[in-house]
C-alpha cells in the first residue's frame, strides 16, 4: 500500500529557485493590475465614465446591471477582473500547474495588487496632507508679512 504524501507531487518537484521566480513574477504582474484598477476607479481621466457607472450602479432597474457597473467604481472588485485578464495574457500559474495554479494566482495577484493600491492611496493622502499644511504655513507667513508691512507704513 502506497502512502500519500502531505504535499502534492508538483510541490515535491518544485525547487526554491522556481518558487522565487514565481514570487517575483507575482510581485511584478500585480503592478500593472494595481495601476489599471486604480486609474479607472480613482483618476480624473476616467471621471466622467466613472460617474456614469456610479449612476447606473445605483439607478439601473436590474440587479445584474447594477452590479456590472459597480465593478468599475470599486478598485477591489475591478482588480479581480483585471487580474483574470492578465492571467489569460501571461498564463501565470502559482505553485501548482493547471487550474489550481491559475486559481491561486488569481487571488494572490488580487491581494498583492490591492496591497499596492493601499500603499499608493496612503502615500497620496500623506502628500495631500503635506501640501495642505504647506499652503497653511505659506498663508500664515503671507499674513504676518502683510501685517508687518502695514505696521511699517503706519510708523
C-alpha positions as a printed Julia matrix, in Angstrom:
155×3 Matrix{Float64}:
   0.0     0.0     0.0
   1.38    3.36   -1.05
   1.4     6.19    1.43
   0.08    9.52    0.31
   2.32   12.47    0.9
   1.0    15.59    2.6
   2.18   17.7    -0.35
   1.11   17.41   -3.99
   3.65   15.8    -6.27
   4.12   19.06   -8.18
   5.34   20.73   -4.99
   7.86   17.99   -4.34
   9.49   18.68   -7.71
   9.49   22.46   -7.27
  12.83   23.99   -6.42
  13.27   27.04   -4.24
  14.59   28.88   -7.3
  11.39   28.17   -9.21
   9.26   29.42   -6.32
  11.43   32.55   -6.08
  10.85   33.25   -9.78
   7.1    32.8    -9.29
   7.06   35.21   -6.35
   9.0    37.8    -8.36
   6.56   37.34  -11.24
   3.65   37.71   -8.83
   5.05   40.98   -7.48
   5.73   42.31  -10.98
   2.45   41.28  -12.64
   0.49   42.86   -9.78
   1.95   46.3   -10.58
   0.06   46.92  -13.85
  -3.05   45.29  -12.34
  -2.96   47.81   -9.49
  -2.19   50.65  -11.87
  -5.08   49.89  -14.2
  -7.55   49.25  -11.37
  -6.57   52.45   -9.55
  -6.58   54.61  -12.66
 -10.05   53.53  -13.74
 -11.59   53.83  -10.26
  -9.85   56.99   -8.97
  -8.12   59.18  -11.5
  -9.53   62.29  -13.14
  -9.07   61.0   -16.7
 -11.88   58.46  -16.12
 -14.09   60.75  -14.02
 -17.0    61.03  -16.5
 -17.23   57.3   -17.32
 -16.87   56.5   -13.6
 -19.68   58.93  -12.71
 -21.86   57.29  -15.35
 -21.05   53.86  -13.88
 -21.79   55.14  -10.36
 -25.17   56.46  -11.5
 -26.0    53.22  -13.32
 -24.89   51.13  -10.32
 -27.46   52.98   -8.2
 -30.3    53.55  -10.64
 -30.35   50.63  -13.09
 -33.56   48.6   -12.8
 -31.89   45.18  -12.91
 -29.61   43.81  -10.2
 -27.14   42.31  -12.66
 -26.82   45.63  -14.49
 -26.21   47.49  -11.22
 -23.5    45.01  -10.22
 -21.86   45.2   -13.65
 -21.49   48.97  -13.42
 -20.43   48.82   -9.77
 -17.32   46.84  -10.74
 -15.95   49.97  -12.48
 -16.3    52.07   -9.32
 -14.56   49.72   -6.86
 -10.81   49.11   -7.17
 -11.04   45.84   -5.24
 -13.8    44.47   -7.48
 -12.16   45.64  -10.69
  -8.8    44.16   -9.68
 -10.33   40.66   -9.84
 -11.33   41.15  -13.46
  -8.08   42.87  -14.44
  -6.17   40.01  -12.78
  -8.21   37.47  -14.75
  -7.34   39.26  -18.0
  -3.66   39.31  -17.03
  -3.79   35.58  -16.28
  -5.13   34.96  -19.79
  -2.39   37.15  -21.27
   0.55   35.88  -19.17
  -0.64   32.32  -18.4
   0.9    32.83  -14.96
   0.36   29.97  -12.51
   1.37   29.96   -8.88
   2.76   26.88   -7.09
   0.53   24.34   -8.9
   0.14   23.53  -12.56
  -3.25   23.7   -14.24
  -6.47   25.22  -12.92
  -5.28   25.17   -9.29
  -2.25   27.27  -10.22
  -4.45   29.77  -12.06
  -6.93   29.87   -9.17
  -4.19   30.51   -6.62
  -2.5    33.05   -8.91
  -5.77   34.96   -9.4
  -6.32   35.59   -5.72
  -2.64   36.17   -4.98
  -2.49   38.79   -7.74
  -5.64   40.47   -6.41
  -4.2    40.51   -2.9
  -0.82   41.95   -3.94
  -2.43   44.49   -6.3
  -4.72   45.69   -3.52
  -1.75   45.91   -1.17
  -0.01   48.13   -3.74
  -3.14   50.28   -4.13
  -3.45   50.67   -0.34
   0.16   51.8    -0.11
  -0.31   54.19   -3.02
  -3.53   55.58   -1.55
  -1.82   56.16    1.78
   1.12   57.9     0.08
  -1.24   60.17   -1.85
  -3.1    61.03    1.34
   0.16   61.89    3.11
   1.32   64.01    0.17
  -2.02   65.83    0.04
  -1.89   66.48    3.79
   1.63   67.89    3.45
   0.51   70.18    0.62
  -2.38   71.48    2.73
  -0.03   72.08    5.67
   2.45   73.89    3.41
  -0.3    76.12    2.0
  -1.43   76.89    5.56
   2.1    77.87    6.59
   2.52   79.94    3.43
  -0.77   81.71    4.17
   0.33   82.45    7.77
   3.68   83.8     6.58
   1.93   85.96    3.98
  -0.44   87.37    6.61
   2.44   88.11    9.01
   4.43   89.9     6.32
   1.36   91.92    5.3
   0.78   92.92    8.95
   4.45   93.85    9.35
   4.35   95.94    6.16
   1.24   97.75    7.35
   2.9    98.44   10.71
   5.97   99.87    8.96
   3.84  102.09    6.75
   1.89  103.29    9.8
   5.08  104.09   11.71
